[in-house]
Amino acid sequence: MVGIVLVSHSPRIAEGTLDLVRQMVGDKVPIEIAAGTADGRLGTDAAVIEEKIRKVHGGDGVLVMVDLGSAVLSAEFAIENLGESLGSATVIADAPFVEGTVAAAIEASFGKSLDEVRAAAEGVKAYSKLG
Amino acid sequence: MAVDSAKLIDIIKVIADKITENREYLTQLDSAIGDADHGINMSKGFRAVVEKISDMGEKDCGTILKTVGMTLVSTVGGASGPLYGTAFMRAGQAVAGKNELDFNDLVSLMEAALEGIKYRGKAERGEKTIVDALEPAVEALKLRREEGLETALRDAVEEAKKGMEYTKDIIARKGRASYLGERSLGHQDPGATSCYIMLEAMAARLLDGKKS
């Protein structure tokens, strides 16, 4: 199953998002949070992101969800640090954080591939909330 | 110029001190066009760096620079973490295994640092970023290489300063400030400013050492 790592500046954003996701898919999908700095500031930490990617990686790849600016840079840094085999099975979704995570987790819970899970996350950009 | 591991650690400590001295100023610049944390983030990062490298005098210069990079990516918190982190990692790779750095090594590691920042940030000059201070400085170092360390370094710092000041006249294209669009005009970029502060601190320590 594809694993998911939530990279946010704010632990509360990531935890709240994870709550929403768990409500829908339960504990089936391995999801980890890498949010905030070790000393409690808003921010991202490439070393923690790398550690969490390794933790959720079960052989089918990892999707990384990111919020703003430095989340992307830190995630890219972490992925490069993973080495060739793990790094090439880890991708960042270019997607809205909350909606993208929900869509990705649902897709992953059906045992879909990394490409399909990523496409689900990125696909939410086309949804209209007002119908 | 000959910089051994002890001297390199000393230079990094001077940079850390200057960043801490300018913490409020950098945060103030960042509050105008960003998320008001550049000074705090950078001083937190460099405080962690000083702790990590203080007893690394027995290690080679490349390992020390790489340690600076790895420490910054995991302690800064903001975008400057992976940006400066990548710069120091690349600088370390450029002088891997060396126990002493000469002027040519300095040019190589500065070039590698610039490449690292441009790669990580996908940034070019003129986008109101660190690159606007760093690239002119690296170019000056290369251009003035034949004239010796002192001339080249003074010129590099001068060019970095001009580049930093130029960021007031351009629109932000990267990072949080890019959300502001034209409203970012008139504000100096915090990243270009921290870059200038670091270069000036490094040059001052290098030239100071030369006279003594």
mmCIF file of C-alpha atoms in Angstrom:
data_model
loop_
_atom_site.group_PDB
_atom_site.id
_atom_site.type_symbol
_atom_site.label_atom_id
_atom_site.label_comp_id
_atom_site.label_asym_id
_atom_site.label_seq_id
_atom_site.Cartn_x
_atom_site.Cartn_y
_atom_site.Cartn_z
ATOM 1 C CA MET A 1 0.000 0.000 0.000
ATOM 2 C CA VAL A 2 1.156 3.523 -0.802
ATOM 3 C CA GLY A 3 2.218 5.493 2.277
ATOM 4 C CA ILE A 4 1.559 9.199 2.793
ATOM 5 C CA VAL A 5 3.577 11.847 4.636
ATOM 6 C CA LEU A 6 1.941 15.145 5.576
ATOM 7 C CA VAL A 7 4.445 18.010 5.489
ATOM 8 C CA SER A 8 3.100 21.202 6.970
ATOM 9 C CA HIS A 9 4.488 24.243 8.755
ATOM 10 C CA SER A 10 1.902 23.676 11.440
ATOM 11 C CA PRO A 11 1.412 20.438 13.404
ATOM 12 C CA ARG A 12 -2.193 21.470 13.995
ATOM 13 C CA ILE A 13 -2.904 21.719 10.258
ATOM 14 C CA ALA A 14 -1.392 18.273 9.708
ATOM 15 C CA GLU A 15 -3.123 16.689 12.729
ATOM 16 C CA GLY A 16 -6.488 18.153 11.782
ATOM 17 C CA THR A 17 -6.098 16.919 8.236
ATOM 18 C CA LEU A 18 -5.164 13.470 9.506
ATOM 19 C CA ASP A 19 -8.286 13.441 11.729
ATOM 20 C CA LEU A 20 -10.445 14.079 8.667
ATOM 21 C CA VAL A 21 -8.698 11.322 6.764
ATOM 22 C CA ARG A 22 -8.879 8.731 9.561
ATOM 23 C CA GLN A 23 -12.616 9.360 9.793
ATOM 24 C CA MET A 24 -12.924 8.183 6.193
ATOM 25 C CA VAL A 25 -10.307 5.461 5.761
ATOM 26 C CA GLY A 26 -9.583 4.376 9.315
ATOM 27 C CA ASP A 27 -6.096 3.060 10.035
ATOM 28 C CA LYS A 28 -5.637 1.177 6.768
ATOM 29 C CA VAL A 29 -3.278 3.616 5.094
ATOM 30 C CA PRO A 30 0.127 4.312 6.669
ATOM 31 C CA ILE A 31 0.221 8.090 7.185
ATOM 32 C CA GLU A 32 2.829 10.065 9.133
ATOM 33 C CA ILE A 33 3.133 13.734 10.001
ATOM 34 C CA ALA A 34 6.279 15.871 9.582
ATOM 35 C CA ALA A 35 5.221 19.328 10.732
ATOM 36 C CA GLY A 36 6.707 22.188 12.740
ATOM 37 C CA THR A 37 10.227 22.439 14.139
ATOM 38 C CA ALA A 38 11.659 20.441 17.046
ATOM 39 C CA ASP A 39 11.428 23.516 19.279
ATOM 40 C CA GLY A 40 7.792 24.230 18.495
ATOM 41 C CA ARG A 41 8.020 26.919 15.806
ATOM 42 C CA LEU A 42 6.054 26.910 12.563
ATOM 43 C CA GLY A 43 8.299 25.361 9.947
ATOM 44 C CA THR A 44 9.524 22.205 8.254
ATOM 45 C CA ASP A 45 12.445 19.882 9.007
ATOM 46 C CA ALA A 46 14.017 17.897 6.168
ATOM 47 C CA ALA A 47 15.531 15.313 8.510
ATOM 48 C CA VAL A 48 12.139 14.527 10.065
ATOM 49 C CA ILE A 49 10.503 14.347 6.616
ATOM 50 C CA GLU A 50 13.138 11.842 5.522
ATOM 51 C CA GLU A 51 12.592 9.746 8.661
ATOM 52 C CA LYS A 52 8.795 9.715 8.172
ATOM 53 C CA ILE A 53 9.073 8.731 4.511
ATOM 54 C CA ARG A 54 11.209 5.749 5.523
ATOM 55 C CA LYS A 55 8.653 4.871 8.190
ATOM 56 C CA VAL A 56 5.601 4.714 5.881
ATOM 57 C CA HIS A 57 7.422 3.119 2.975
ATOM 58 C CA GLY A 58 6.154 -0.412 2.535
ATOM 59 C CA GLY A 59 7.417 -1.138 -0.964
ATOM 60 C CA ASP A 60 4.642 0.526 -2.978
ATOM 61 C CA GLY A 61 5.985 4.056 -2.738
ATOM 62 C CA VAL A 62 5.246 7.207 -0.774
ATOM 63 C CA LEU A 63 3.223 10.303 -1.617
ATOM 64 C CA VAL A 64 4.296 13.517 0.108
ATOM 65 C CA MET A 65 1.660 16.187 0.685
ATOM 66 C CA VAL A 66 3.004 19.730 1.221
ATOM 67 C CA ASP A 67 1.530 23.061 2.277
ATOM 68 C CA LEU A 68 3.470 26.286 1.633
ATOM 69 C CA GLY A 69 6.906 27.267 0.298
ATOM 70 C CA SER A 70 9.569 25.716 2.485
ATOM 71 C CA ALA A 71 7.532 22.506 2.773
ATOM 72 C CA VAL A 72 8.302 21.873 -0.895
ATOM 73 C CA LEU A 73 12.009 22.698 -0.582
ATOM 74 C CA SER A 74 12.435 20.606 2.571
ATOM 75 C CA ALA A 75 10.563 17.675 1.022
ATOM 76 C CA GLU A 76 12.708 17.829 -2.123
ATOM 77 C CA PHE A 77 15.838 17.902 0.019
ATOM 78 C CA ALA A 78 14.610 14.887 2.011
ATOM 79 C CA ILE A 79 13.755 12.885 -1.107
ATOM 80 C CA GLU A 80 17.216 13.472 -2.605
ATOM 81 C CA ASN A 81 18.699 12.236 0.652
ATOM 82 C CA LEU A 82 16.771 8.950 0.493
ATOM 83 C CA GLY A 83 19.037 7.493 -2.143
ATOM 84 C CA GLU A 84 18.170 6.152 -5.562
ATOM 85 C CA SER A 85 15.749 3.260 -4.922
ATOM 86 C CA LEU A 86 13.634 4.827 -2.181
ATOM 87 C CA GLY A 87 13.922 8.340 -3.628
ATOM 88 C CA SER A 88 12.583 7.270 -7.014
ATOM 89 C CA ALA A 89 9.550 5.692 -5.296
ATOM 90 C CA THR A 90 8.688 8.916 -3.462
ATOM 91 C CA VAL A 91 6.826 11.808 -5.094
ATOM 92 C CA ILE A 92 5.438 15.165 -4.029
ATOM 93 C CA ALA A 93 1.799 15.890 -4.930
ATOM 94 C CA ASP A 94 1.153 19.272 -6.524
ATOM 95 C CA ALA A 95 -2.175 19.536 -4.766
ATOM 96 C CA PRO A 96 -4.225 21.380 -2.130
ATOM 97 C CA PHE A 97 -3.195 20.041 1.279
ATOM 98 C CA VAL A 98 -6.485 19.067 2.904
ATOM 99 C CA GLU A 99 -8.563 17.985 -0.085
ATOM 100 C CA GLY A 100 -5.596 16.368 -1.788
ATOM 101 C CA THR A 101 -4.738 14.329 1.293
ATOM 102 C CA VAL A 102 -8.306 13.059 1.662
ATOM 103 C CA ALA A 103 -8.457 12.058 -2.019
ATOM 104 C CA ALA A 104 -5.018 10.408 -1.901
ATOM 105 C CA ALA A 105 -5.775 8.448 1.267
ATOM 106 C CA ILE A 106 -9.034 7.104 -0.146
ATOM 107 C CA GLU A 107 -7.269 6.019 -3.319
ATOM 108 C CA ALA A 108 -4.423 4.440 -1.360
ATOM 109 C CA SER A 109 -6.908 2.541 0.848
ATOM 110 C CA PHE A 110 -8.075 0.703 -2.290
ATOM 111 C CA GLY A 111 -4.540 -0.490 -2.895
ATOM 112 C CA LYS A 112 -3.959 1.743 -5.923
ATOM 113 C CA SER A 113 -0.501 2.483 -7.335
ATOM 114 C CA LEU A 114 1.602 5.515 -6.443
ATOM 115 C CA ASP A 115 0.794 7.133 -9.809
ATOM 116 C CA GLU A 116 -2.938 6.655 -9.219
ATOM 117 C CA VAL A 117 -2.760 7.993 -5.674
ATOM 118 C CA ARG A 118 -0.813 11.019 -6.842
ATOM 119 C CA ALA A 119 -3.292 11.610 -9.701
ATOM 120 C CA ALA A 120 -6.172 11.469 -7.211
ATOM 121 C CA ALA A 121 -4.511 14.104 -5.015
ATOM 122 C CA GLU A 122 -3.734 16.374 -7.959
ATOM 123 C CA GLY A 123 -7.162 15.772 -9.468
ATOM 124 C CA VAL A 124 -8.894 17.710 -6.687
ATOM 125 C CA LYS A 125 -7.576 20.924 -8.220
ATOM 126 C CA ALA A 126 -10.292 20.548 -10.863
ATOM 127 C CA TYR A 127 -13.169 20.086 -8.382
ATOM 128 C CA SER A 128 -15.597 22.904 -7.857
ATOM 129 C CA LYS A 129 -16.753 23.279 -4.267
ATOM 130 C CA LEU A 130 -19.855 25.217 -5.293
ATOM 131 C CA GLY A 131 -20.964 22.679 -7.876
ATOM 132 C CA MET B 1 45.155 32.521 2.258
ATOM 133 C CA ALA B 2 45.165 29.252 4.154
ATOM 134 C CA VAL B 3 42.110 28.205 6.095
ATOM 135 C CA ASP B 4 42.412 25.051 8.159
ATOM 136 C CA SER B 5 39.540 23.352 9.968
ATOM 137 C CA ALA B 6 39.965 25.416 13.130
ATOM 138 C CA LYS B 7 39.906 28.663 11.151
ATOM 139 C CA LEU B 8 36.888 27.498 9.160
ATOM 140 C CA ILE B 9 35.007 26.784 12.396
ATOM 141 C CA ASP B 10 36.036 30.218 13.609
ATOM 142 C CA ILE B 11 34.674 31.864 10.428
ATOM 143 C CA ILE B 12 31.366 30.013 10.756
ATOM 144 C CA LYS B 13 31.115 31.182 14.374
ATOM 145 C CA VAL B 14 31.653 34.791 13.259
ATOM 146 C CA ILE B 15 28.883 34.327 10.672
ATOM 147 C CA ALA B 16 26.622 32.899 13.393
ATOM 148 C CA ASP B 17 27.348 35.898 15.651
ATOM 149 C CA LYS B 18 26.523 38.364 12.861
ATOM 150 C CA ILE B 19 23.271 36.557 12.072
ATOM 151 C CA THR B 20 22.291 36.686 15.733
ATOM 152 C CA GLU B 21 23.211 40.391 15.944
ATOM 153 C CA ASN B 22 20.950 41.064 12.963
ATOM 154 C CA ARG B 23 18.102 38.836 14.085
ATOM 155 C CA GLU B 24 15.609 41.641 14.684
ATOM 156 C CA TYR B 25 16.585 43.457 11.489
ATOM 157 C CA LEU B 26 16.112 40.331 9.331
ATOM 158 C CA THR B 27 12.792 39.531 10.958
ATOM 159 C CA GLN B 28 11.660 43.116 10.441
ATOM 160 C CA LEU B 29 12.502 42.881 6.707
ATOM 161 C CA ASP B 30 10.657 39.575 6.532
ATOM 162 C CA SER B 31 7.576 40.929 8.301
ATOM 163 C CA ALA B 32 7.128 43.434 5.469
ATOM 164 C CA ILE B 33 7.003 40.854 2.660
ATOM 165 C CA GLY B 34 7.080 37.402 4.213
ATOM 166 C CA ASP B 35 6.216 35.475 7.346
ATOM 167 C CA ALA B 36 8.305 37.474 9.828
ATOM 168 C CA ASP B 37 10.574 34.652 10.890
ATOM 169 C CA HIS B 38 13.780 34.920 8.862
ATOM 170 C CA GLY B 39 15.897 36.410 11.660
ATOM 171 C CA ILE B 40 14.569 34.037 14.302
ATOM 172 C CA ASN B 41 14.903 31.008 12.017
ATOM 173 C CA MET B 42 18.436 31.835 10.886
ATOM 174 C CA SER B 43 19.691 32.556 14.393
ATOM 175 C CA LYS B 44 18.134 29.328 15.700
ATOM 176 C CA GLY B 45 19.786 27.421 12.847
ATOM 177 C CA PHE B 46 23.216 28.957 13.333
ATOM 178 C CA ARG B 47 23.082 28.503 17.093
ATOM 179 C CA ALA B 48 22.547 24.776 16.447
ATOM 180 C CA VAL B 49 25.381 24.861 13.886
ATOM 181 C CA VAL B 50 27.850 26.346 16.381
ATOM 182 C CA GLU B 51 26.992 23.641 18.907
ATOM 183 C CA LYS B 52 27.468 20.920 16.287
ATOM 184 C CA ILE B 53 30.781 22.076 14.824
ATOM 185 C CA SER B 54 32.603 23.503 17.848
ATOM 186 C CA ASP B 55 34.493 20.277 18.495
ATOM 187 C CA MET B 56 34.995 19.305 14.842
ATOM 188 C CA GLY B 57 38.522 20.752 14.611
ATOM 189 C CA GLU B 58 39.914 17.308 13.771
ATOM 190 C CA LYS B 59 37.567 16.864 10.797
ATOM 191 C CA ASP B 60 38.291 18.022 7.251
ATOM 192 C CA CYS B 61 36.799 21.243 5.875
ATOM 193 C CA GLY B 62 34.363 19.448 3.572
ATOM 194 C CA THR B 63 32.882 17.447 6.438
ATOM 195 C CA ILE B 64 32.505 20.601 8.537
ATOM 196 C CA LEU B 65 30.669 22.448 5.746
ATOM 197 C CA LYS B 66 28.410 19.450 5.098
ATOM 198 C CA THR B 67 27.578 19.295 8.804
ATOM 199 C CA VAL B 68 26.636 22.986 8.697
ATOM 200 C CA GLY B 69 24.294 22.207 5.786
ATOM 201 C CA MET B 70 22.657 19.185 7.408
ATOM 202 C CA THR B 71 22.167 21.116 10.643
ATOM 203 C CA LEU B 72 20.547 24.074 8.873
ATOM 204 C CA VAL B 73 18.023 21.915 6.981
ATOM 205 C CA SER B 74 16.768 20.404 10.198
ATOM 206 C CA THR B 75 16.781 23.445 12.492
ATOM 207 C CA VAL B 76 15.963 26.603 10.512
ATOM 208 C CA GLY B 77 12.330 25.728 9.759
ATOM 209 C CA GLY B 78 11.737 28.119 6.849
ATOM 210 C CA ALA B 79 12.785 27.998 3.215
ATOM 211 C CA SER B 80 16.219 29.360 4.106
ATOM 212 C CA GLY B 81 16.892 25.974 5.769
ATOM 213 C CA PRO B 82 16.921 23.846 2.622
ATOM 214 C CA LEU B 83 18.337 26.759 0.587
ATOM 215 C CA TYR B 84 21.362 27.601 2.740
ATOM 216 C CA GLY B 85 21.518 23.933 3.753
ATOM 217 C CA THR B 86 21.961 22.866 0.142
ATOM 218 C CA ALA B 87 24.494 25.669 -0.383
ATOM 219 C CA PHE B 88 26.686 24.493 2.503
ATOM 220 C CA MET B 89 26.315 20.816 1.514
ATOM 221 C CA ARG B 90 27.429 21.580 -2.053
ATOM 222 C CA ALA B 91 30.260 23.776 -0.764
ATOM 223 C CA GLY B 92 31.364 20.858 1.411
ATOM 224 C CA GLN B 93 31.278 18.460 -1.543
ATOM 225 C CA ALA B 94 33.412 20.905 -3.550
ATOM 226 C CA VAL B 95 36.223 20.739 -0.983
ATOM 227 C CA ALA B 96 35.640 17.175 0.259
ATOM 228 C CA GLY B 97 38.559 15.693 2.172
ATOM 229 C CA LYS B 98 40.615 18.901 2.318
ATOM 230 C CA ASN B 99 42.217 19.871 5.589
ATOM 231 C CA GLU B 100 43.216 23.291 4.329
ATOM 232 C CA LEU B 101 41.559 25.648 1.877
ATOM 233 C CA ASP B 102 43.310 28.108 -0.425
ATOM 234 C CA PHE B 103 41.857 30.950 -2.490
ATOM 235 C CA ASN B 104 40.993 28.647 -5.402
ATOM 236 C CA ASP B 105 39.109 26.370 -3.021
ATOM 237 C CA LEU B 106 37.186 29.383 -1.763
ATOM 238 C CA VAL B 107 36.137 30.245 -5.309
ATOM 239 C CA SER B 108 35.135 26.613 -5.972
ATOM 240 C CA LEU B 109 33.072 26.294 -2.828
ATOM 241 C CA MET B 110 31.335 29.624 -3.403
ATOM 242 C CA GLU B 111 30.474 28.580 -6.963
ATOM 243 C CA ALA B 112 29.116 25.276 -5.688
ATOM 244 C CA ALA B 113 27.075 27.069 -3.018
ATOM 245 C CA LEU B 114 25.540 29.381 -5.621
ATOM 246 C CA GLU B 115 24.689 26.451 -7.889
ATOM 247 C CA GLY B 116 23.128 24.657 -4.929
ATOM 248 C CA ILE B 117 20.894 27.594 -4.024
ATOM 249 C CA LYS B 118 19.795 28.143 -7.615
ATOM 250 C CA TYR B 119 19.040 24.439 -7.976
ATOM 251 C CA ARG B 120 17.092 24.137 -4.733
ATOM 252 C CA GLY B 121 15.116 27.352 -5.175
ATOM 253 C CA LYS B 122 14.767 27.070 -8.964
ATOM 254 C CA ALA B 123 15.711 30.736 -8.889
ATOM 255 C CA GLU B 124 17.522 33.059 -11.264
ATOM 256 C CA ARG B 125 18.846 36.547 -10.673
ATOM 257 C CA GLY B 126 16.208 39.281 -10.633
ATOM 258 C CA GLU B 127 13.558 37.357 -8.665
ATOM 259 C CA LYS B 128 14.240 39.055 -5.316
ATOM 260 C CA THR B 129 16.061 36.203 -3.586
ATOM 261 C CA ILE B 130 19.417 35.202 -2.070
ATOM 262 C CA VAL B 131 20.676 34.762 -5.647
ATOM 263 C CA ASP B 132 20.566 38.544 -6.204
ATOM 264 C CA ALA B 133 23.291 39.016 -3.585
ATOM 265 C CA LEU B 134 25.215 35.780 -4.015
ATOM 266 C CA GLU B 135 25.595 35.567 -7.784
ATOM 267 C CA PRO B 136 27.230 39.002 -8.252
ATOM 268 C CA ALA B 137 29.581 38.202 -5.365
ATOM 269 C CA VAL B 138 30.651 34.892 -6.875
ATOM 270 C CA GLU B 139 31.113 36.534 -10.269
ATOM 271 C CA ALA B 140 33.306 39.220 -8.718
ATOM 272 C CA LEU B 141 35.406 36.588 -6.955
ATOM 273 C CA LYS B 142 36.011 34.817 -10.253
ATOM 274 C CA LEU B 143 36.618 38.010 -12.217
ATOM 275 C CA ARG B 144 39.099 39.400 -9.697
ATOM 276 C CA ARG B 145 40.762 36.098 -8.928
ATOM 277 C CA GLU B 146 44.058 37.174 -10.508
ATOM 278 C CA GLU B 147 44.225 40.313 -8.386
ATOM 279 C CA GLY B 148 44.463 38.366 -5.192
ATOM 280 C CA LEU B 149 42.312 37.553 -2.216
ATOM 281 C CA GLU B 150 41.931 40.997 -0.711
ATOM 282 C CA THR B 151 40.806 42.838 -3.845
ATOM 283 C CA ALA B 152 38.577 39.977 -4.942
ATOM 284 C CA LEU B 153 36.903 39.602 -1.570
ATOM 285 C CA ARG B 154 36.308 43.326 -1.060
ATOM 286 C CA ASP B 155 34.830 43.537 -4.526
ATOM 287 C CA ALA B 156 32.646 40.483 -3.928
ATOM 288 C CA VAL B 157 31.223 41.991 -0.740
ATOM 289 C CA GLU B 158 30.625 45.295 -2.520
ATOM 290 C CA GLU B 159 28.778 43.526 -5.364
ATOM 291 C CA ALA B 160 26.708 41.505 -2.890
ATOM 292 C CA LYS B 161 25.706 44.755 -1.201
ATOM 293 C CA LYS B 162 24.652 46.311 -4.491
ATOM 294 C CA GLY B 163 22.700 43.171 -5.351
ATOM 295 C CA MET B 164 20.997 43.222 -1.973
ATOM 296 C CA GLU B 165 20.009 46.872 -2.388
ATOM 297 C CA TYR B 166 18.773 46.177 -5.908
ATOM 298 C CA THR B 167 16.174 43.771 -4.486
ATOM 299 C CA LYS B 168 14.225 46.857 -3.334
ATOM 300 C CA ASP B 169 13.583 47.746 -6.966
ATOM 301 C CA ILE B 170 12.290 44.390 -8.158
ATOM 302 C CA ILE B 171 9.153 42.302 -7.707
ATOM 303 C CA ALA B 172 9.313 39.055 -5.751
ATOM 304 C CA ARG B 173 8.854 35.962 -7.910
ATOM 305 C CA LYS B 174 9.637 33.285 -5.333
ATOM 306 C CA GLY B 175 8.435 32.288 -1.891
ATOM 307 C CA ARG B 176 5.816 33.923 0.284
ATOM 308 C CA ALA B 177 6.711 37.401 -0.967
ATOM 309 C CA SER B 178 5.556 36.437 -4.460
ATOM 310 C CA TYR B 179 1.954 36.448 -3.157
ATOM 311 C CA LEU B 180 2.390 40.213 -2.737
ATOM 312 C CA GLY B 181 3.286 40.849 -6.377
ATOM 313 C CA GLU B 182 3.936 44.542 -7.008
ATOM 314 C CA ARG B 183 3.382 45.321 -3.350
ATOM 315 C CA SER B 184 6.772 43.735 -2.699
ATOM 316 C CA LEU B 185 8.419 46.702 -4.466
ATOM 317 C CA GLY B 186 10.375 49.036 -2.194
ATOM 318 C CA HIS B 187 11.194 46.274 0.282
ATOM 319 C CA GLN B 188 14.635 44.733 0.549
ATOM 320 C CA ASP B 189 14.702 40.939 0.368
ATOM 321 C CA PRO B 190 15.496 39.286 3.727
ATOM 322 C CA GLY B 191 17.310 36.369 2.069
ATOM 323 C CA ALA B 192 19.565 38.614 -0.015
ATOM 324 C CA THR B 193 20.250 40.554 3.188
ATOM 325 C CA SER B 194 21.209 37.523 5.284
ATOM 326 C CA CYS B 195 23.418 36.386 2.405
ATOM 327 C CA TYR B 196 25.212 39.749 2.341
ATOM 328 C CA ILE B 197 25.641 39.674 6.125
ATOM 329 C CA MET B 198 27.205 36.200 5.911
ATOM 330 C CA LEU B 199 29.549 37.155 3.059
ATOM 331 C CA GLU B 200 30.642 40.332 4.818
ATOM 332 C CA ALA B 201 31.328 38.428 8.034
ATOM 333 C CA MET B 202 33.338 35.772 6.175
ATOM 334 C CA ALA B 203 35.370 38.372 4.278
ATOM 335 C CA ALA B 204 36.062 40.433 7.388
ATOM 336 C CA ARG B 205 37.381 37.383 9.237
ATOM 337 C CA LEU B 206 39.478 36.245 6.274
ATOM 338 C CA LEU B 207 41.051 39.665 5.717
ATOM 339 C CA ASP B 208 41.482 40.271 9.416
ATOM 340 C CA GLY B 209 43.415 37.030 9.639
ATOM 341 C CA LYS B 210 45.596 38.122 6.737
ATOM 342 C CA LYS B 211 46.820 41.270 8.453
ATOM 343 C CA SER B 212 47.583 39.655 11.781
#
